[in-house]
Tab-separated table of C-alpha atoms and ligand atoms in Angstrom:
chain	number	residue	atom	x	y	z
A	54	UNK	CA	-88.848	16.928	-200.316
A	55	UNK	CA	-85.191	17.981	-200.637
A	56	UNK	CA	-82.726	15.729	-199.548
A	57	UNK	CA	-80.128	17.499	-196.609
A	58	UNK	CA	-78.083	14.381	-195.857
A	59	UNK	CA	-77.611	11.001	-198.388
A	60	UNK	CA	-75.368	8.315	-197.515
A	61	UNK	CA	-75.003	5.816	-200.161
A	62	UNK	CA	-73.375	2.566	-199.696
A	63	UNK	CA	-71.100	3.852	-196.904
A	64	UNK	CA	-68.196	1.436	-195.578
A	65	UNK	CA	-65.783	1.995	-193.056
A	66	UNK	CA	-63.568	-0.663	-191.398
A	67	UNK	CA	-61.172	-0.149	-188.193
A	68	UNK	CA	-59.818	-2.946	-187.118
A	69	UNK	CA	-62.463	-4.257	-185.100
A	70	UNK	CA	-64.863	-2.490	-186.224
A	71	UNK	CA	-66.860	-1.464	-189.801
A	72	UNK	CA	-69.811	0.713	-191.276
A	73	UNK	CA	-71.791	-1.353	-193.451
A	74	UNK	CA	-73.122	-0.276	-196.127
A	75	UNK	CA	-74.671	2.185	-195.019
A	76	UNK	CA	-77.422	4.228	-196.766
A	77	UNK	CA	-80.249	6.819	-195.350
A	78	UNK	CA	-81.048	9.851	-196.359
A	79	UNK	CA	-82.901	12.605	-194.124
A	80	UNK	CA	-84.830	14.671	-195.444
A	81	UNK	CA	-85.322	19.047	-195.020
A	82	UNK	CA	-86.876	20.905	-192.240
A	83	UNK	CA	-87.221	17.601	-189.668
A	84	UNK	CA	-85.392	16.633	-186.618
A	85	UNK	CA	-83.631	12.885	-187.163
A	86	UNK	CA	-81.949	11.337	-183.785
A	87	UNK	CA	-79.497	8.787	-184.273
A	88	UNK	CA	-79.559	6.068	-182.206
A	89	UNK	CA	-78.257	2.768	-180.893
A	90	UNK	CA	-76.133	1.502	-178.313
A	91	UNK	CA	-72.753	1.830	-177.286
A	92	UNK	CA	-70.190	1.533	-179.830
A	93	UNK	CA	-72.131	0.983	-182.655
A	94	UNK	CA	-70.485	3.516	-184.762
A	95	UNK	CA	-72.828	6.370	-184.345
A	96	UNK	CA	-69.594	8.705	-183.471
A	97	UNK	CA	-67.774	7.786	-186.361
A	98	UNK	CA	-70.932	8.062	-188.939
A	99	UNK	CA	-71.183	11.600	-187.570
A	100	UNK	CA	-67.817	11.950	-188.307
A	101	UNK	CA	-67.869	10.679	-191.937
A	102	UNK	CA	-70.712	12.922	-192.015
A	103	UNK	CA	-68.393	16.079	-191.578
A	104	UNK	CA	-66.210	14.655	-193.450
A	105	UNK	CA	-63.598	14.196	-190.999
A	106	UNK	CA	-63.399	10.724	-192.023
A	107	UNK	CA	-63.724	9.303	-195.283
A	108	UNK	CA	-64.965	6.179	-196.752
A	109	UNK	CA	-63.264	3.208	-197.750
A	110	UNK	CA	-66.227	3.106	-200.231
A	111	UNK	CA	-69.838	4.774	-200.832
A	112	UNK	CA	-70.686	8.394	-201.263
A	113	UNK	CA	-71.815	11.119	-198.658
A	114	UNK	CA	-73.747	14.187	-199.813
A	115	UNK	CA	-74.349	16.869	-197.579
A	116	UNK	CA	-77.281	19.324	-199.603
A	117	UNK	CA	-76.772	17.787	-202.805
A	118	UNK	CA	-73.004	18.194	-202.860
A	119	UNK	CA	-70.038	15.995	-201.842
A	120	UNK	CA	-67.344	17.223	-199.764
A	121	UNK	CA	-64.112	16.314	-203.117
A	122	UNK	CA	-65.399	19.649	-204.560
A	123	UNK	CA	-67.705	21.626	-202.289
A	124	UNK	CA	-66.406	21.250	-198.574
A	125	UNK	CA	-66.127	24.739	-198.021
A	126	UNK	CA	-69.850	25.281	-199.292
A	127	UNK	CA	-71.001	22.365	-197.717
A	128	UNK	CA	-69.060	23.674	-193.887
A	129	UNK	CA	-70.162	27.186	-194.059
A	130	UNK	CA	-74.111	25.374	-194.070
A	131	UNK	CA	-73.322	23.023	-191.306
A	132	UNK	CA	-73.136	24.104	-187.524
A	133	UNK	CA	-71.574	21.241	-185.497
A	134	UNK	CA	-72.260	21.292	-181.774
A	135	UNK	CA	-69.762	19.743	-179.539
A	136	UNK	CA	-69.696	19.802	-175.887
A	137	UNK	CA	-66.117	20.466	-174.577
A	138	UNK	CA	-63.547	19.603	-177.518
A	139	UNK	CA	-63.600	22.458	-179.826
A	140	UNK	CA	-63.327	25.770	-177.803
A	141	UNK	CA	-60.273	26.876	-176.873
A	142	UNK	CA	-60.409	26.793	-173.236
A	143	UNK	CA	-58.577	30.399	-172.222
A	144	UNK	CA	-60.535	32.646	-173.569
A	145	UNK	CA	-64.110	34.003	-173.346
A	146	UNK	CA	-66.932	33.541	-175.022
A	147	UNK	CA	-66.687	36.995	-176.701
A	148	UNK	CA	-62.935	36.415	-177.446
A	149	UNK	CA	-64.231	33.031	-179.134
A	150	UNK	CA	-66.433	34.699	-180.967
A	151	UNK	CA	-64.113	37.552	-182.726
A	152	UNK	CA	-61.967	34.072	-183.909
A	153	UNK	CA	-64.850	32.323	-185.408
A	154	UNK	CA	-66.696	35.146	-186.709
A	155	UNK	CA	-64.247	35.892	-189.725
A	156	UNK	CA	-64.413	32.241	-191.080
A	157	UNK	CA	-68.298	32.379	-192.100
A	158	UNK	CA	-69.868	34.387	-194.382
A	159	UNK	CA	-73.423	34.816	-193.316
A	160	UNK	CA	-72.051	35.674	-189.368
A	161	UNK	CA	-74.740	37.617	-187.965
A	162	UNK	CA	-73.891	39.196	-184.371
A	163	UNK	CA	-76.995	40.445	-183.561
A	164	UNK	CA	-78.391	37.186	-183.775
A	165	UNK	CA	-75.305	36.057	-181.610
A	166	UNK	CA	-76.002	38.339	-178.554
A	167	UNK	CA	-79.610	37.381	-178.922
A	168	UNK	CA	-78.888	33.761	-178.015
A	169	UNK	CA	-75.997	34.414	-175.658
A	170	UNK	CA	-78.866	36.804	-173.514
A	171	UNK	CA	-81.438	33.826	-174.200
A	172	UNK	CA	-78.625	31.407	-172.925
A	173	UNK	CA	-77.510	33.276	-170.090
A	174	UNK	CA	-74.217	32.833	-170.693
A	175	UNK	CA	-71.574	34.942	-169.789
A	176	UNK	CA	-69.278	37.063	-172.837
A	177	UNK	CA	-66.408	38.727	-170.826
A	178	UNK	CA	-66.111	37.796	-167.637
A	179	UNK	CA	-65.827	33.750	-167.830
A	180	UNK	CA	-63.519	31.761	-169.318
A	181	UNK	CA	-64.597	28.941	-171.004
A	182	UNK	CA	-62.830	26.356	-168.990
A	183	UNK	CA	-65.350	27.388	-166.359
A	184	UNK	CA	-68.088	26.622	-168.241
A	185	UNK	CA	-70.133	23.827	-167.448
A	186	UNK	CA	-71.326	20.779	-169.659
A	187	UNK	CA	-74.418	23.054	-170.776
A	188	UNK	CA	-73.569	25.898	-170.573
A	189	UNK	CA	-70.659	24.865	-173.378
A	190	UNK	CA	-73.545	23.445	-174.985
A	191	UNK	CA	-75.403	25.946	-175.272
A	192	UNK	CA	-72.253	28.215	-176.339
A	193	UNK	CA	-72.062	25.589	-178.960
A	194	UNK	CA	-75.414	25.964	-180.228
A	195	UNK	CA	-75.338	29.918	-180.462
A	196	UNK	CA	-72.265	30.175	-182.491
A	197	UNK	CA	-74.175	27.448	-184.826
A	198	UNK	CA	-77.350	29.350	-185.409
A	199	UNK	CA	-75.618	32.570	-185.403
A	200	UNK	CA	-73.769	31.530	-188.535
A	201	UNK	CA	-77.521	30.586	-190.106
A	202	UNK	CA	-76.551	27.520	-190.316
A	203	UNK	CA	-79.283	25.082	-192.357
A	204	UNK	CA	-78.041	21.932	-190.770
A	205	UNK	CA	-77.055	20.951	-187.360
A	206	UNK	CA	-75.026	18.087	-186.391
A	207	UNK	CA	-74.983	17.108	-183.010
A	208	UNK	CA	-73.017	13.949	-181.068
A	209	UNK	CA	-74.441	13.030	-177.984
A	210	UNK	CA	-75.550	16.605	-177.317
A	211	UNK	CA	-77.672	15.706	-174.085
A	212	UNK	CA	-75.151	13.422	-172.549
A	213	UNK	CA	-74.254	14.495	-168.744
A	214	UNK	CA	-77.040	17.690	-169.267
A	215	UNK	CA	-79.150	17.473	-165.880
A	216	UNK	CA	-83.033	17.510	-166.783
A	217	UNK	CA	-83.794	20.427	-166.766
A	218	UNK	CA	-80.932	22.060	-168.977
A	219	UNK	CA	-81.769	18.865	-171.158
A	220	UNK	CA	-85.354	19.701	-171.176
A	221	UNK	CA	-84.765	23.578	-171.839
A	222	UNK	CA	-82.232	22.101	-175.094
A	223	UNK	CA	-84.450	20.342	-176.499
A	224	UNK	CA	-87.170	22.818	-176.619
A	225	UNK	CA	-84.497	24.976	-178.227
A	226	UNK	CA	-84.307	22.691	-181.046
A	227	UNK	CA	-87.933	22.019	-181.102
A	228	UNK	CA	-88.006	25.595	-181.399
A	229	UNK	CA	-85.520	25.688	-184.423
A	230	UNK	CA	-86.914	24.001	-186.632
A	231	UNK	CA	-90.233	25.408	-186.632
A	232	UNK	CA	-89.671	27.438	-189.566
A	233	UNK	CA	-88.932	24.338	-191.950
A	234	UNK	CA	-85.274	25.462	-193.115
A	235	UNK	CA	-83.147	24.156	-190.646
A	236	UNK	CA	-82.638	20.611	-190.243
A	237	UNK	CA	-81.320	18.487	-186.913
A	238	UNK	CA	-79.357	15.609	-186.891
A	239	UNK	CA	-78.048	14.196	-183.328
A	240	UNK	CA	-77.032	10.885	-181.950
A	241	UNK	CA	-78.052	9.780	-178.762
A	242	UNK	CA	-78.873	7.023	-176.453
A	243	UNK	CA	-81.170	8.848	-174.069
A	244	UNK	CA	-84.637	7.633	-175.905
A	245	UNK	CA	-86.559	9.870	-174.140
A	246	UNK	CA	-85.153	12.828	-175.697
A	247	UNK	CA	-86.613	11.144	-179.150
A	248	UNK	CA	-89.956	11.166	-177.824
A	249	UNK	CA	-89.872	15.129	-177.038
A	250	UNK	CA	-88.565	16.481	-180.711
A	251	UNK	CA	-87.725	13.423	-183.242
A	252	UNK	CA	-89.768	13.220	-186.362
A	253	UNK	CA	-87.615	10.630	-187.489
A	254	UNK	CA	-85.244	7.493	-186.039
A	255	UNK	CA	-81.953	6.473	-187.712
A	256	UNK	CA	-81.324	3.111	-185.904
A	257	UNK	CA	-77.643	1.690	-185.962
A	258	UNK	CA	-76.056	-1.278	-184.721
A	259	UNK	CA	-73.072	-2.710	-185.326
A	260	UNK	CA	-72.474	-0.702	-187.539
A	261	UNK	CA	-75.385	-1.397	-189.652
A	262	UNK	CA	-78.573	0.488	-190.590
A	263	UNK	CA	-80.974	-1.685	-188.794
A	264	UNK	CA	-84.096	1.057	-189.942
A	265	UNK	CA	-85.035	4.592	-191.118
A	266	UNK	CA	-88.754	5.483	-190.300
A	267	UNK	CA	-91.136	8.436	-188.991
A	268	UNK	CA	-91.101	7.880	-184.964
A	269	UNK	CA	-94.645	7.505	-185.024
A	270	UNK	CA	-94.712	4.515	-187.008
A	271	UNK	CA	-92.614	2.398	-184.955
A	272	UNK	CA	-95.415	2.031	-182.677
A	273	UNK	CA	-97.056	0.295	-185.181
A	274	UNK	CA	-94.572	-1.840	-186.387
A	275	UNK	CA	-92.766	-3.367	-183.121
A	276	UNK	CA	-94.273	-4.653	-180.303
A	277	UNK	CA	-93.635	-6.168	-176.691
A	278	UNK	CA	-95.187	-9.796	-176.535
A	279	UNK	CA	-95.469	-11.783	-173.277
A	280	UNK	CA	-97.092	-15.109	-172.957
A	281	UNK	CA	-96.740	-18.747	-171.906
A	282	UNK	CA	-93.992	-21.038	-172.846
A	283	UNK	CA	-96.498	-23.348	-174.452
A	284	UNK	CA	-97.027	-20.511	-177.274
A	285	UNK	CA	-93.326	-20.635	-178.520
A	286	UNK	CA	-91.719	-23.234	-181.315
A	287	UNK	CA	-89.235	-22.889	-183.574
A	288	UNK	CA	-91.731	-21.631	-185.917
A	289	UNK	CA	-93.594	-18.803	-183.694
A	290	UNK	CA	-90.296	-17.922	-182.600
A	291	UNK	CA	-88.896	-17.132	-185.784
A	292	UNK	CA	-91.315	-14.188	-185.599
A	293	UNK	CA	-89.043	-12.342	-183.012
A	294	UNK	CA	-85.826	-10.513	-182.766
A	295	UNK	CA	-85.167	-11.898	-179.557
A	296	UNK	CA	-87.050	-13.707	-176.834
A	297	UNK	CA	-86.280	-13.229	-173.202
A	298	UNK	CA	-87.862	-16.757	-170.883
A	299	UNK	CA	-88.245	-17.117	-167.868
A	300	UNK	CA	-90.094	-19.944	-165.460
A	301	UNK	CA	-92.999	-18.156	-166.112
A	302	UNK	CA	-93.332	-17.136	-169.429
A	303	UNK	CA	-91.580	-15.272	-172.415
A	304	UNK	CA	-91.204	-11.684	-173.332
A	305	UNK	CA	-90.266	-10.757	-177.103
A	306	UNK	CA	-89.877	-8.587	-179.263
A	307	UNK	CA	-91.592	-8.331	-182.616
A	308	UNK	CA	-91.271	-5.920	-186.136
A	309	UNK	CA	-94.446	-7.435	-186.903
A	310	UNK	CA	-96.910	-6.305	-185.175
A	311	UNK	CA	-100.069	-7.339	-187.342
A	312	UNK	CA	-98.516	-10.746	-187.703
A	313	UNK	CA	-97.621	-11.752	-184.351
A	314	UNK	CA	-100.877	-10.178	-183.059
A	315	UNK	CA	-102.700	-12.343	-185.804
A	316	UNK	CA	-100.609	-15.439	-184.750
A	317	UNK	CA	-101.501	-15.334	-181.262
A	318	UNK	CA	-104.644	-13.643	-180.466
A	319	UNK	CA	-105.773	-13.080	-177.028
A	320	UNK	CA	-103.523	-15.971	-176.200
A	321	UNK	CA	-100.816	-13.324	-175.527
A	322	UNK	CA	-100.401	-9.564	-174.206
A	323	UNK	CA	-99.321	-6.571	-176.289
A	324	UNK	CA	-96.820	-3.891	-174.999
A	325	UNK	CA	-95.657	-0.942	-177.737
A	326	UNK	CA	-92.182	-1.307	-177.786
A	327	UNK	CA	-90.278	1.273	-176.904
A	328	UNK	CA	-87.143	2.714	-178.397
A	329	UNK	CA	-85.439	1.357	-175.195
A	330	UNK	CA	-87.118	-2.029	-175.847
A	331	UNK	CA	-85.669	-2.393	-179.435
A	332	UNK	CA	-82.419	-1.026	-178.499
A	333	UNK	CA	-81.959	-3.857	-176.227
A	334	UNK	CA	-83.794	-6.869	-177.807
A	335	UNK	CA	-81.600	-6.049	-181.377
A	336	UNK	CA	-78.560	-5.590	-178.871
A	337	UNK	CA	-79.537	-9.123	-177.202
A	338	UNK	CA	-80.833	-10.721	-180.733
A	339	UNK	CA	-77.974	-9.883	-182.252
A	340	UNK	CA	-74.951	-11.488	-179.314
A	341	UNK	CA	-77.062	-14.300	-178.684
A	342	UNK	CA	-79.321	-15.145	-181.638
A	343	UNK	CA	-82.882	-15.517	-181.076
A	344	UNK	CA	-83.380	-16.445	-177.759
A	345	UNK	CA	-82.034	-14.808	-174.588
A	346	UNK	CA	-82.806	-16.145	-171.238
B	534	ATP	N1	-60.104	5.931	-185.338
B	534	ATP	C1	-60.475	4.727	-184.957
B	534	ATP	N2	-59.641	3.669	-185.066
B	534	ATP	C2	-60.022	2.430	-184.685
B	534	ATP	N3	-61.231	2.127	-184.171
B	534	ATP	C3	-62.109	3.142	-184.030
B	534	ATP	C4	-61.785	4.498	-184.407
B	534	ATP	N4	-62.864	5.274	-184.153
B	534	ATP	C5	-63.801	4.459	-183.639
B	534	ATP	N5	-63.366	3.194	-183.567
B	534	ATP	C6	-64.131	2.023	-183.079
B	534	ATP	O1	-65.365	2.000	-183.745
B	534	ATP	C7	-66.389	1.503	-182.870
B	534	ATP	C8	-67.570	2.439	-182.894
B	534	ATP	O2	-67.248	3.631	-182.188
B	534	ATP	P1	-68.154	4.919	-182.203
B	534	ATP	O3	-67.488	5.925	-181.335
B	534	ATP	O4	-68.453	5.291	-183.602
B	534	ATP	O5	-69.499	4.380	-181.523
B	534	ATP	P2	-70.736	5.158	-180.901
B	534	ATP	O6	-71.966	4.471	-181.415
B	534	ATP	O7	-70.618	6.613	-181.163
B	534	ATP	O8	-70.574	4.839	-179.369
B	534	ATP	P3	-70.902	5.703	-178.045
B	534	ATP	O9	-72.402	5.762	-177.934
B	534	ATP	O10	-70.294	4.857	-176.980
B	534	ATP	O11	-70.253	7.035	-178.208
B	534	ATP	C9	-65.744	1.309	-181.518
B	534	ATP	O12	-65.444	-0.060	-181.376
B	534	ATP	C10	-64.481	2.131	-181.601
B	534	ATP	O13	-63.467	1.579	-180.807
């Protein structure tokens, strides 16, 4: 399978803040959301990604290329959908479009008007600035395909959508990459968009690639244990990425499925974790150690 987006040993370091290390690679055709909490550097990977940062260290490819010698190949394959920040707010849609147009070579307009028709948005008599959240969007997102773009980066593109736009978006994109060319790659920290289109989780925190794997297979891998007190010692315990107790018993999670569930039995009751779940038992393992009460 080709190989859309590598990152190899990737480090980045603000002040209070670093990338580390960080290597994935996602793969053609598939939709990958980025996830974790906030302020784990999911914004600024993005932004390394499109090469509006660079590494301190590490290499990132974008189609088999890297941006010292190929940026302008590499941007005329990428569509990046923002919400708000790169439109220029006084003009229209169509007067947006006759600006952007000339920079890409594979603009096709009759593919533009297509989507701005599907989108219901308006060309001449709305200026952008009136737009809403979505409907920028969604403005966002037709200027990307219209420009056949193979991959599309997204930040955050269902934050403040209301359901229903957010349901109608992602079907877009579910849409999209039905023909197994174009490739998606968006953070987020609304899970349940993941379970509607992701074939794939990239899982940050801190700043650190905590895992890569197909969404259906973290179902079998992490799990939701509750029990007793009495079943927890420093050994069983070990077992977990964090523990929450309580008076009445523990809740934990697990990337061991088949172990803990072998380790307990029936003493104990199994949950499938969530994306939610690990989000905040790595977020909770990781301020407090193990155990979290
Ligand atoms: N240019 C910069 N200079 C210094 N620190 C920065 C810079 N850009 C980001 N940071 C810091 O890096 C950390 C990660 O921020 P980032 O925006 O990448 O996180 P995020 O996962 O996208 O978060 P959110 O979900 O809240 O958008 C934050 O602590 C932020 O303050």
């Amino acid at each position: 399978m080709e190989s859309i987006i590598q990152f190899t040993n990737v480090n980045k370091a603000f002040n209070d803040f670093a990338i580390k290390n960080l290597t994935f690679e996602i793969k053609k055709g598939f939709v990958t959301g980025f996830v974790g909490a906030n302020g784990t550097g999911k914004s600024t990977a993005i932004k390394l990604l499109m090469n509006l940062l660079q590494p301190d260290s590490g290499e990132v490819k974008v189609f088999g290329l890297n941006y010292k010698d190929h940026e302008k190949v590499i941007k005329q394959k990428i569509g990046f959908v923002y919400d708000d920040h790169v439109f220029y707010e006084h003009l229209t849609l169509q007067e947006m479009k006759n600006l952007i147009q000339p920079v890409y070579t594979q603009w096709d307009d009759e593919l533009f008007y297509k989507y701005v028709e599907q989108f219901q948005l308006p060309l001449k008599k709305k200026k952008l600035k009136t737009f809403s959240k979505g409907m920028m969007m969604k403005a966002s997102l037709a200027i990307a395909l219209s420009h056949h773009a193979e991959l599309i980066i997204m930040d955050e593109p269902t934050a403040g959508l209301d359901p229903v736009f957010r349901r109608e978006f992602l079907n877009l994109l579910h849409e999209i990459v039905q023909d197994g060319e174009k490739t998606i790659f968006f953070s987020t920290h609304i899970t349940s968009d993941l379970d509607r289109i992701a074939d794939y989780i990239v899982f940050l925190h801190n700043g650190e690639l905590i895992f890569m794997h197909e969404f259906y297979t973290i179902a079998e891998k992490y799990v939701l244990v509750k029990g007793g007190l009495d079943l927890l010692d420093p050994d069983t315990e070990k077992e977990f990425i964090a523990i929450r107790k309580t008076k009445m018993g523990f809740e934990g999670l697990s990337s061991n499925k088949g172990r803990v569930m072998q380790l307990f039995g029936d003493l104990a009751l199994y949950e499938t974790a969530t994306l939610e779940d690990i989000m905040f038992y790595t977020k909770k393992g990781g301020e407090k150690g193990v155990s979290i009460s």
